[in-house]
């Protein structure tokens, strides 16, 4: 407000009398007046320049140095101070200081501060009523401005200067209420500034000092109590320790005491009402403080006092919340529920308050309070407008975290959000944000339960989330996502038909690879392998398809033991490989996986062979290192295919599937060849090649067909490769008899020899056959049984070779007989075979050769114990030798007949059980000799 200038006759007369006393100050005062005129002449929309306040401050300081002043000069200074103050009032009335820039607002405050200092220089002027009070009021108002500008040091300076001024005044002599109020306001303002600079002790001390300046006035009680309450609220808001809460409680109790004293001093109805309202407000804050300190009984007492204060009671919204929280703290959930349900019928309680109460009740009561929370919320829907935001808050609070009891809470929320009245809250564009929030709350709850494998609860939550997705074009992708996740839930529950329905709906809205893949999973779960394989083809037609889904489909199929589906998926994946293209796995890994899957079940060897061949072909096309990889990784891949081919080859060989066996072993030799950097790998190459040819020959016998010329040529090439490896091994045999046994298996050389013998026989190369057998015979790998088998093979079949047979059987016989404990069963077998071969090829032209074999058998039998030489073989030798004499007898070849009968009889003598035969033979020989002698005598006569 503007302060009136002094213009009384007494002041004018005093001014005239003191003209002679301030001539020396005329220049300084004129400068001050000039600056004040500049301020007075400023328009409201033009701010004072910075130089005015600086000049006035300088002039004021210079003037203060010239004190003391005569009374006339003091009156002039007093007038100039009022002029400057009134100019500042005009400027502040024209434009609020709060809207000014901080620097300009400070300049304004500086002008007022100069005005206060000028007035202070003349504060003991005579002829002016209460000059000290007026000077103190200038400093008080200036300090309040500095306080608002948060220049607390300058504010404290002003308040302290004002305090010094009024400290010299006798308070008891003050009769004006305004002057008394100034003293109270000064202490309160000084206390507020001390509080702001965190000097709480001084702030409280100043408020306590102000209690002596109330003078029994209700307004004074109210002003001081308000400041106590403000300090208490600030302490409560910033409380970090229990001591802060205790300080806040003390301050609020002080405020409460002052309000009650003020009520006793109140004279009007309005004063009483205002003080009662403030008393109730303070009690509510005290209740909140007790609640924060967990002093629940004190909270209940405060609430009761507030409710019993008047007939109508205090229906402030916070009372029910305070009481409910206090009852919850005391563990009396029934009383807390009564308070909560009472809020439903109280229409004066704002929405935010009861939502907060519902949250607090549920947080304390836990799962048991879920039904109550739902009932309260639905009850509120019937009595007042409830916002969608409140519904979201309640749903979010009741759902909480996935823990014990979360399933019950989720069920309650599902019932709540599916209520038509709740759903209606989210209709319209205005509730779009809240609708999205509710969908997110329900979706996240469903996702948490899905992760914990509670598929029933997650299904229910996802279904309820669908209620909060609009049926518009923009939301179709979100709806499709909902259908897909519901499909997943039903898959988890093994409700495959429902899952199929949901994924069909999703495909209608958003046909993409995710939906196609989920349909693939459903076919797998239904064990519909044909449908799953067809779905693999459908997946590849999706716009967002990537080969990664084929790899994922293969994993799913393997997990479901749908191996045919896994094979189909990986087979399709192979079609996407191209040089430089990024793929989920290398081609060799995919092929290895395919072969692994196929070999898990019998009967898939032919299919496995197809992919093993592809591996070999791709390695040939791209290069071994490029296809398999380099270093240890590449070596492991090569080794895996080599071992797998070998194992499959031996397995099919044991199962007598010789055609597959031959192919697989041939491929094994190729893979081992890629690893051939050591003796072991060379041995495996050699073994694979030899056994491959063996399988080819066995396959011919099994099919009862003849090998084609190309097959024979291929077998010969394989044997040539094996022969070169054997050639590098065999020289060691000549140096160390044990070397070959550690280098390669002894039977392997025999298999090689017999296979090579067979193949060379098809080429009518008998010379090579004999060399092969001779070379084998000279090796340490040779044993009599091998020679026996070679001899038998050479002596029978469509491509016999009597030279090889004779050589092999003779070597075999020699080996058997040279043994320390000959096996006469095999000796007899070899003898019989030799006799047969010799009889066929030399019997007509060289009877002595056959006879020699019988004589050799006789020499073997001589000296043996009865039965040591096989009896049946002995009988066969004796009988066939005897029978050979019959032809000679008929032909009249007496000497030949006598030779064979003689050897037959000799053999019969060493064969147990032929005594009768031997007697007959002897009788026949005697008769034969008699007849022969008689004939000879007739001829001589």
PDB file of N, CA and C in Angstrom, residues 351-352 354-355 359 377 386-395 434:
ATOM      1  N   UNK A 351     -12.463 -39.699  -5.095  1.00  0.00           N
ATOM      2  CA  UNK A 351     -12.071 -40.976  -5.717  1.00  0.00           C
ATOM      3  C   UNK A 351     -10.648 -41.383  -5.342  1.00  0.00           C
ATOM      4  N   UNK A 352      -9.738 -40.430  -5.418  1.00  0.00           N
ATOM      5  CA  UNK A 352      -8.345 -40.751  -5.111  1.00  0.00           C
ATOM      6  C   UNK A 352      -8.157 -41.277  -3.710  1.00  0.00           C
ATOM      7  N   UNK A 354     -10.457 -42.999  -1.751  1.00  0.00           N
ATOM      8  CA  UNK A 354     -10.889 -44.388  -1.526  1.00  0.00           C
ATOM      9  C   UNK A 354     -10.066 -45.389  -2.333  1.00  0.00           C
ATOM     10  N   UNK A 355      -9.550 -44.967  -3.485  1.00  0.00           N
ATOM     11  CA  UNK A 355      -8.656 -45.868  -4.217  1.00  0.00           C
ATOM     12  C   UNK A 355      -7.392 -46.132  -3.407  1.00  0.00           C
ATOM     13  N   UNK A 359      -6.082 -49.734  -1.858  1.00  0.00           N
ATOM     14  CA  UNK A 359      -4.712 -50.214  -2.036  1.00  0.00           C
ATOM     15  C   UNK A 359      -4.069 -50.545  -0.688  1.00  0.00           C
ATOM     16  N   UNK A 377     -14.898 -51.905  -4.599  1.00  0.00           N
ATOM     17  CA  UNK A 377     -14.794 -51.217  -5.886  1.00  0.00           C
ATOM     18  C   UNK A 377     -16.113 -51.313  -6.654  1.00  0.00           C
ATOM     19  N   UNK A 386     -16.794 -43.523 -11.177  1.00  0.00           N
ATOM     20  CA  UNK A 386     -15.460 -44.070 -10.938  1.00  0.00           C
ATOM     21  C   UNK A 386     -14.681 -43.992 -12.246  1.00  0.00           C
ATOM     22  N   UNK A 387     -13.478 -43.501 -12.186  1.00  0.00           N
ATOM     23  CA  UNK A 387     -12.693 -43.337 -13.406  1.00  0.00           C
ATOM     24  C   UNK A 387     -12.012 -44.639 -13.796  1.00  0.00           C
ATOM     25  N   UNK A 388     -11.644 -44.717 -15.060  1.00  0.00           N
ATOM     26  CA  UNK A 388     -10.914 -45.890 -15.553  1.00  0.00           C
ATOM     27  C   UNK A 388      -9.546 -45.988 -14.884  1.00  0.00           C
ATOM     28  N   UNK A 389      -8.944 -44.830 -14.585  1.00  0.00           N
ATOM     29  CA  UNK A 389      -7.634 -44.845 -13.927  1.00  0.00           C
ATOM     30  C   UNK A 389      -7.692 -45.534 -12.576  1.00  0.00           C
ATOM     31  N   UNK A 390      -8.793 -45.308 -11.841  1.00  0.00           N
ATOM     32  CA  UNK A 390      -8.947 -45.964 -10.542  1.00  0.00           C
ATOM     33  C   UNK A 390      -9.065 -47.472 -10.703  1.00  0.00           C
ATOM     34  N   UNK A 391      -9.792 -47.889 -11.715  1.00  0.00           N
ATOM     35  CA  UNK A 391      -9.917 -49.328 -11.961  1.00  0.00           C
ATOM     36  C   UNK A 391      -8.555 -49.950 -12.247  1.00  0.00           C
ATOM     37  N   UNK A 392      -7.741 -49.229 -13.003  1.00  0.00           N
ATOM     38  CA  UNK A 392      -6.396 -49.735 -13.298  1.00  0.00           C
ATOM     39  C   UNK A 392      -5.578 -49.841 -12.021  1.00  0.00           C
ATOM     40  N   UNK A 393      -5.652 -48.808 -11.182  1.00  0.00           N
ATOM     41  CA  UNK A 393      -4.880 -48.829  -9.934  1.00  0.00           C
ATOM     42  C   UNK A 393      -5.289 -49.983  -9.039  1.00  0.00           C
ATOM     43  N   UNK A 394      -6.589 -50.190  -8.886  1.00  0.00           N
ATOM     44  CA  UNK A 394      -7.072 -51.275  -8.020  1.00  0.00           C
ATOM     45  C   UNK A 394      -6.660 -52.630  -8.581  1.00  0.00           C
ATOM     46  N   UNK A 395      -6.820 -52.805  -9.872  1.00  0.00           N
ATOM     47  CA  UNK A 395      -6.441 -54.088 -10.486  1.00  0.00           C
ATOM     48  C   UNK A 395      -4.949 -54.343 -10.310  1.00  0.00           C
ATOM     49  N   UNK A 434      -5.990 -45.263 -20.519  1.00  0.00           N
ATOM     50  CA  UNK A 434      -6.294 -46.160 -19.400  1.00  0.00           C
ATOM     51  C   UNK A 434      -6.585 -47.576 -19.889  1.00  0.00           C
TER      52      UNK A 434
END
